[in-house]
mmCIF file of C-alpha atoms and ligand atoms in Angstrom:
data_model
loop_
_atom_site.group_PDB
_atom_site.id
_atom_site.type_symbol
_atom_site.label_atom_id
_atom_site.label_comp_id
_atom_site.label_asym_id
_atom_site.label_seq_id
_atom_site.Cartn_x
_atom_site.Cartn_y
_atom_site.Cartn_z
ATOM 1 C CA MET D 1191 -14.339 -161.014 -158.533
ATOM 2 C CA ARG D 1192 -14.350 -163.363 -155.627
ATOM 3 C CA ILE D 1193 -11.678 -165.896 -154.937
ATOM 4 C CA LEU D 1194 -11.364 -168.927 -152.542
ATOM 5 C CA VAL D 1195 -8.069 -169.839 -151.185
ATOM 6 C CA VAL D 1196 -7.879 -173.397 -149.894
ATOM 7 C CA GLU D 1197 -4.577 -173.570 -148.032
ATOM 8 C CA ASP D 1198 -3.908 -175.021 -144.471
ATOM 9 C CA GLU D 1199 -0.625 -173.052 -143.951
ATOM 10 C CA VAL D 1200 -1.911 -169.921 -142.225
ATOM 11 C CA LYS D 1201 0.929 -167.696 -143.127
ATOM 12 C CA ILE D 1202 0.705 -168.463 -146.885
ATOM 13 C CA ALA D 1203 -3.079 -168.187 -146.970
ATOM 14 C CA GLN D 1204 -2.920 -164.789 -145.156
ATOM 15 C CA PHE D 1205 -0.240 -163.574 -147.518
ATOM 16 C CA ILE D 1206 -2.331 -164.530 -150.520
ATOM 17 C CA LYS D 1207 -5.447 -163.101 -148.998
ATOM 18 C CA ARG D 1208 -3.889 -159.838 -148.074
ATOM 19 C CA GLY D 1209 -2.370 -159.417 -151.555
ATOM 20 C CA LEU D 1210 -5.459 -160.223 -153.460
ATOM 21 C CA LYS D 1211 -7.664 -157.995 -151.275
ATOM 22 C CA GLU D 1212 -5.226 -155.017 -151.976
ATOM 23 C CA GLU D 1213 -6.035 -155.714 -155.616
ATOM 24 C CA GLY D 1214 -9.705 -155.408 -155.038
ATOM 25 C CA TYR D 1215 -10.646 -159.108 -154.987
ATOM 26 C CA ALA D 1216 -13.016 -160.547 -152.413
ATOM 27 C CA VAL D 1217 -11.328 -163.467 -150.714
ATOM 28 C CA ASP D 1218 -12.305 -166.261 -148.468
ATOM 29 C CA VAL D 1219 -10.030 -168.738 -146.967
ATOM 30 C CA ALA D 1220 -10.664 -172.495 -146.231
ATOM 31 C CA ALA D 1221 -8.129 -174.216 -143.945
ATOM 32 C CA ASP D 1222 -8.752 -177.815 -145.293
ATOM 33 C CA GLY D 1223 -10.320 -179.585 -148.294
ATOM 34 C CA GLU D 1224 -13.659 -180.208 -146.453
ATOM 35 C CA GLU D 1225 -14.260 -176.698 -145.483
ATOM 36 C CA GLY D 1226 -13.240 -175.766 -149.152
ATOM 37 C CA HIS D 1227 -15.867 -177.997 -150.488
ATOM 38 C CA PHE D 1228 -18.381 -176.753 -148.164
ATOM 39 C CA LEU D 1229 -17.760 -173.166 -149.094
ATOM 40 C CA LEU D 1230 -17.831 -174.130 -152.801
ATOM 41 C CA SER D 1231 -21.238 -175.649 -152.434
ATOM 42 C CA SER D 1232 -22.584 -172.676 -150.846
ATOM 43 C CA ASN D 1233 -21.001 -169.740 -152.664
ATOM 44 C CA GLU D 1234 -20.098 -168.769 -156.071
ATOM 45 C CA TYR D 1235 -16.418 -168.187 -156.790
ATOM 46 C CA ASP D 1236 -14.613 -166.790 -159.814
ATOM 47 C CA VAL D 1237 -11.224 -168.477 -159.186
ATOM 48 C CA ILE D 1238 -10.075 -171.061 -156.756
ATOM 49 C CA ILE D 1239 -6.461 -171.266 -155.504
ATOM 50 C CA LEU D 1240 -6.148 -174.724 -154.231
ATOM 51 C CA ASP D 1241 -3.203 -176.206 -152.178
ATOM 52 C CA LEU D 1242 -2.226 -179.887 -153.109
ATOM 53 C CA MET D 1243 -1.481 -181.060 -149.586
ATOM 54 C CA LEU D 1244 -4.465 -180.392 -147.342
ATOM 55 C CA PRO D 1245 -5.933 -182.062 -144.281
ATOM 56 C CA LYS D 1246 -9.242 -183.993 -144.551
ATOM 57 C CA ILE D 1247 -9.597 -183.893 -148.441
ATOM 58 C CA ASP D 1248 -6.428 -183.374 -150.402
ATOM 59 C CA GLY D 1249 -6.196 -180.852 -153.317
ATOM 60 C CA LEU D 1250 -6.202 -183.461 -156.060
ATOM 61 C CA THR D 1251 -9.280 -185.235 -154.723
ATOM 62 C CA LEU D 1252 -11.121 -182.038 -154.137
ATOM 63 C CA CYS D 1253 -10.412 -180.934 -157.710
ATOM 64 C CA ARG D 1254 -11.547 -184.164 -159.209
ATOM 65 C CA THR D 1255 -14.647 -184.029 -157.025
ATOM 66 C CA LEU D 1256 -15.525 -180.524 -158.183
ATOM 67 C CA ARG D 1257 -15.161 -181.340 -161.868
ATOM 68 C CA LYS D 1258 -17.274 -184.374 -161.447
ATOM 69 C CA GLU D 1259 -20.012 -182.416 -159.601
ATOM 70 C CA GLY D 1260 -20.007 -180.110 -162.703
ATOM 71 C CA ASN D 1261 -18.119 -177.099 -161.036
ATOM 72 C CA HIS D 1262 -15.942 -175.653 -163.782
ATOM 73 C CA THR D 1263 -14.562 -172.675 -161.699
ATOM 74 C CA PRO D 1264 -10.897 -172.116 -162.830
ATOM 75 C CA ILE D 1265 -8.417 -173.646 -160.404
ATOM 76 C CA ILE D 1266 -4.848 -172.774 -159.714
ATOM 77 C CA MET D 1267 -3.106 -175.541 -157.844
ATOM 78 C CA LEU D 1268 -0.247 -174.838 -155.458
ATOM 79 C CA THR D 1269 2.307 -177.391 -154.385
ATOM 80 C CA ALA D 1270 5.542 -177.680 -152.624
ATOM 81 C CA LYS D 1271 6.766 -180.220 -155.054
ATOM 82 C CA ASP D 1272 7.990 -179.112 -158.558
ATOM 83 C CA THR D 1273 7.879 -182.386 -160.463
ATOM 84 C CA VAL D 1274 6.638 -183.012 -163.889
ATOM 85 C CA LYS D 1275 4.737 -186.022 -162.393
ATOM 86 C CA ASP D 1276 2.929 -183.844 -159.881
ATOM 87 C CA LYS D 1277 2.182 -181.192 -162.516
ATOM 88 C CA VAL D 1278 0.572 -183.772 -164.799
ATOM 89 C CA LYS D 1279 -1.443 -185.215 -161.999
ATOM 90 C CA GLY D 1280 -2.769 -181.788 -160.984
ATOM 91 C CA LEU D 1281 -3.715 -180.969 -164.649
ATOM 92 C CA ASP D 1282 -5.204 -184.356 -165.191
ATOM 93 C CA SER D 1283 -7.402 -183.868 -162.054
ATOM 94 C CA GLY D 1284 -8.969 -180.835 -163.742
ATOM 95 C CA ALA D 1285 -6.833 -177.958 -162.644
ATOM 96 C CA ASP D 1286 -6.352 -175.073 -165.113
ATOM 97 C CA ASP D 1287 -2.945 -174.061 -163.865
ATOM 98 C CA TYR D 1288 -0.196 -174.943 -161.511
ATOM 99 C CA LEU D 1289 2.220 -172.974 -159.377
ATOM 100 C CA HIS D 1290 4.888 -174.382 -156.998
ATOM 101 C CA LYS D 1291 5.940 -172.823 -153.758
ATOM 102 C CA PRO D 1292 7.576 -170.619 -153.033
ATOM 103 C CA PHE D 1293 6.151 -168.229 -155.585
ATOM 104 C CA ALA D 1294 6.247 -164.456 -156.182
ATOM 105 C CA PHE D 1295 2.860 -162.900 -155.486
ATOM 106 C CA GLU D 1296 3.128 -160.962 -158.832
ATOM 107 C CA GLU D 1297 3.229 -164.471 -160.683
ATOM 108 C CA LEU D 1298 0.066 -165.693 -158.769
ATOM 109 C CA LEU D 1299 -1.736 -162.431 -159.610
ATOM 110 C CA ALA D 1300 -0.777 -162.619 -163.268
ATOM 111 C CA ARG D 1301 -2.121 -166.328 -163.402
ATOM 112 C CA VAL D 1302 -5.375 -165.294 -161.661
ATOM 113 C CA ARG D 1303 -5.890 -162.477 -164.335
ATOM 114 C CA VAL D 1304 -5.203 -164.987 -167.086
ATOM 115 C CA LEU D 1305 -7.986 -167.406 -165.657
ATOM 116 C CA LEU D 1306 -10.320 -164.537 -165.209
ATOM 117 C CA ARG D 1307 -9.836 -163.536 -168.793
ATOM 118 C CA LYS D 1308 -10.257 -167.179 -170.048
ATOM 119 C CA LYS D 1309 -13.494 -167.446 -168.009
ATOM 120 C CA ASP D 1310 -14.648 -164.502 -170.060
ATOM 121 C CA SER D 1311 -13.503 -166.348 -173.196
ATOM 122 C CA ARG D 1312 -11.972 -163.100 -174.623
ATOM 123 C CA VAL D 1313 -8.598 -161.694 -174.086
ATOM 124 C CA GLN D 1314 -8.812 -158.301 -172.621
ATOM 125 C CA THR D 1315 -7.025 -155.958 -170.358
ATOM 126 C CA GLN D 1316 -9.581 -153.281 -170.494
ATOM 127 C CA LEU D 1317 -13.369 -153.083 -169.927
ATOM 128 C CA LYS D 1318 -15.274 -150.500 -171.965
ATOM 129 C CA VAL D 1319 -18.776 -149.538 -171.724
ATOM 130 C CA GLU D 1320 -19.797 -146.468 -173.809
ATOM 131 C CA ASN D 1321 -17.285 -143.889 -172.713
ATOM 132 C CA LEU D 1322 -16.411 -145.632 -169.425
ATOM 133 C CA THR D 1323 -13.087 -147.429 -169.459
ATOM 134 C CA LEU D 1324 -11.615 -149.575 -166.634
ATOM 135 C CA ASP D 1325 -8.072 -150.755 -167.177
ATOM 136 C CA LEU D 1326 -7.718 -154.240 -165.473
ATOM 137 C CA LEU D 1327 -3.935 -153.930 -165.213
ATOM 138 C CA THR D 1328 -3.428 -150.373 -163.973
ATOM 139 C CA HIS D 1329 -6.824 -150.105 -162.387
ATOM 140 C CA LYS D 1330 -7.106 -146.830 -164.062
ATOM 141 C CA VAL D 1331 -10.829 -145.585 -164.656
ATOM 142 C CA THR D 1332 -11.891 -142.888 -167.018
ATOM 143 C CA ARG D 1333 -15.212 -141.596 -168.188
ATOM 144 C CA GLY D 1334 -14.733 -139.604 -171.360
ATOM 145 C CA GLU D 1335 -11.735 -137.398 -170.633
ATOM 146 C CA LYS D 1336 -12.189 -137.462 -167.011
ATOM 147 C CA GLU D 1337 -9.982 -139.737 -164.792
ATOM 148 C CA ILE D 1338 -11.830 -141.189 -161.810
ATOM 149 C CA GLU D 1339 -10.264 -141.978 -158.500
ATOM 150 C CA LEU D 1340 -11.917 -145.005 -156.925
ATOM 151 C CA THR D 1341 -11.270 -146.875 -153.578
ATOM 152 C CA VAL D 1342 -10.408 -150.650 -153.860
ATOM 153 C CA LYS D 1343 -13.997 -151.516 -153.083
ATOM 154 C CA GLU D 1344 -15.532 -149.067 -155.507
ATOM 155 C CA TYR D 1345 -13.229 -150.326 -158.203
ATOM 156 C CA ALA D 1346 -14.263 -153.943 -157.503
ATOM 157 C CA LEU D 1347 -17.926 -152.976 -157.571
ATOM 158 C CA LEU D 1348 -17.650 -151.061 -160.737
ATOM 159 C CA GLU D 1349 -15.656 -154.020 -162.419
ATOM 160 C CA TYR D 1350 -18.442 -156.262 -161.538
ATOM 161 C CA LEU D 1351 -21.109 -153.966 -162.937
ATOM 162 C CA MET D 1352 -19.090 -153.455 -166.147
ATOM 163 C CA ARG D 1353 -18.590 -157.172 -166.659
ATOM 164 C CA ASN D 1354 -22.311 -157.531 -166.433
ATOM 165 C CA ALA D 1355 -23.184 -154.378 -168.336
ATOM 166 C CA GLY D 1356 -26.718 -154.323 -169.735
ATOM 167 C CA ASN D 1357 -27.965 -156.962 -167.367
ATOM 168 C CA ILE D 1358 -29.474 -156.467 -163.903
ATOM 169 C CA VAL D 1359 -27.377 -157.588 -161.111
ATOM 170 C CA THR D 1360 -29.065 -158.209 -157.817
ATOM 171 C CA ARG D 1361 -27.697 -157.430 -154.342
ATOM 172 C CA THR D 1362 -27.054 -161.019 -153.770
ATOM 173 C CA MET D 1363 -24.993 -161.307 -156.960
ATOM 174 C CA ILE D 1364 -23.040 -158.301 -155.889
ATOM 175 C CA SER D 1365 -22.477 -159.397 -152.388
ATOM 176 C CA GLU D 1366 -21.429 -162.910 -153.714
ATOM 177 C CA HIS D 1367 -18.776 -161.473 -156.229
ATOM 178 C CA VAL D 1368 -17.549 -158.425 -154.555
ATOM 179 C CA TRP D 1369 -17.774 -158.992 -150.856
ATOM 180 C CA ASP D 1370 -16.396 -161.923 -148.980
ATOM 181 C CA ILE D 1371 -18.029 -164.360 -146.570
ATOM 182 C CA ASN D 1372 -18.141 -161.915 -143.752
ATOM 183 C CA PHE D 1373 -20.675 -159.770 -145.724
ATOM 184 C CA ASP D 1374 -23.564 -158.860 -143.524
ATOM 185 C CA THR D 1375 -26.678 -159.187 -145.613
ATOM 186 C CA PHE D 1376 -28.689 -156.881 -143.308
ATOM 187 C CA THR D 1377 -26.714 -153.722 -143.958
ATOM 188 C CA ASN D 1378 -27.271 -151.337 -146.807
ATOM 189 C CA VAL D 1379 -23.423 -151.224 -147.544
ATOM 190 C CA ILE D 1380 -24.028 -152.080 -151.287
ATOM 191 C CA ASP D 1381 -26.446 -149.250 -151.677
ATOM 192 C CA VAL D 1382 -23.990 -146.998 -149.959
ATOM 193 C CA TYR D 1383 -21.163 -148.074 -152.426
ATOM 194 C CA ILE D 1384 -23.513 -147.741 -155.375
ATOM 195 C CA ASN D 1385 -24.062 -144.152 -154.383
ATOM 196 C CA TYR D 1386 -20.344 -143.535 -154.001
ATOM 197 C CA LEU D 1387 -19.910 -144.861 -157.522
ATOM 198 C CA ARG D 1388 -22.855 -142.748 -158.841
ATOM 199 C CA ASN D 1389 -21.218 -139.619 -157.406
ATOM 200 C CA LYS D 1390 -17.975 -140.437 -159.132
ATOM 201 C CA ILE D 1391 -19.163 -141.969 -162.394
ATOM 202 C CA ASP D 1392 -22.398 -140.161 -163.240
ATOM 203 C CA SER D 1393 -22.239 -136.734 -161.688
ATOM 204 C CA GLY D 1394 -21.429 -134.060 -164.222
ATOM 205 C CA PHE D 1395 -22.501 -136.285 -167.089
ATOM 206 C CA PRO D 1396 -26.020 -135.861 -168.769
ATOM 207 C CA ASP D 1397 -26.287 -139.617 -169.327
ATOM 208 C CA LYS D 1398 -26.557 -141.626 -166.183
ATOM 209 C CA MET D 1399 -24.980 -145.013 -166.414
ATOM 210 C CA ILE D 1400 -25.796 -146.628 -163.043
ATOM 211 C CA HIS D 1401 -29.520 -147.328 -162.677
ATOM 212 C CA THR D 1402 -31.588 -148.797 -159.962
ATOM 213 C CA VAL D 1403 -34.199 -151.402 -160.902
ATOM 214 C CA ARG D 1404 -36.807 -151.278 -158.168
ATOM 215 C CA GLY D 1405 -37.200 -154.529 -156.252
ATOM 216 C CA LYS D 1406 -34.444 -156.162 -158.322
ATOM 217 C CA GLY D 1407 -31.073 -154.436 -158.101
ATOM 218 C CA TYR D 1408 -28.821 -152.316 -160.352
ATOM 219 C CA LEU D 1409 -27.970 -152.033 -163.944
ATOM 220 C CA LEU D 1410 -25.071 -150.441 -165.759
ATOM 221 C CA LYS D 1411 -26.562 -149.357 -168.871
ATOM 222 C CA LYS D 1412 -24.865 -149.563 -172.318
HETATM 223 CA CA1 CA I 1261 -0.681 -177.568 -147.403
#
C-alpha cells in the first residue's frame, strides 16, 4: 500500500514517513500542495495524508480539486486547528477523515487502516487465500500450521499480492503500490523479492501459490 503525505513541516512529514515505513507502507512526501497535485497526477496512491495549511495550494483547495478531477483516493486531513467549523470545511471539501495536531502516531495508523478497509469495502483485519493467512493488525503470516517470518518489504509485497489474489499484477503495479517514488525501474529488485517470498511461502508445500506469468507479471493463485 502506497501513501502520499502532503506536509510542509519537515519534522512532522519525516515522523509520519518513518512510522508508516516501519509498518511496511511505501511513502512519498510532498512539501506543498502543488507538488502533491503533481505526484497525484503521475502516481497511484492508496491513501493521502493531507495537511490543511500548505504553501502554493492549501489542503482544502487541493482536496476539492482532486475530487472534481475524479480522484477518490481516501484522504485524511491534518490541521493545527481543532474547531468544528474547520472539521466541517474539511469534510465538505471531500476529505474522508480529519485529525488535528498534535496526534499520536498510533491514532493516525488506526485511521489509515480504517480507510484502507473502506477502500476494500469490506471490514477485515485478515487476508486469507487458501491456507495462507495474513493478519493486518499483528502482521503475522501463516501458511497452514507454519508461521512465516517476513521482512517489512516482503510483508508489503505479500499483502499486495493477496489483495489482488487471482489477478495478474504487473511489475509496474507492484512498484507503484509497494515501493516509493525512489524506486529504480531498471533493477530486478521486484523479482528478487518475489523469490524471497517464494522461498518462504511456497517451499515445502506441494501447491505453489506464487506464479510467474511470462511477459506480464505475477499471480497469487487461489
Ligand atoms: Ca502546514
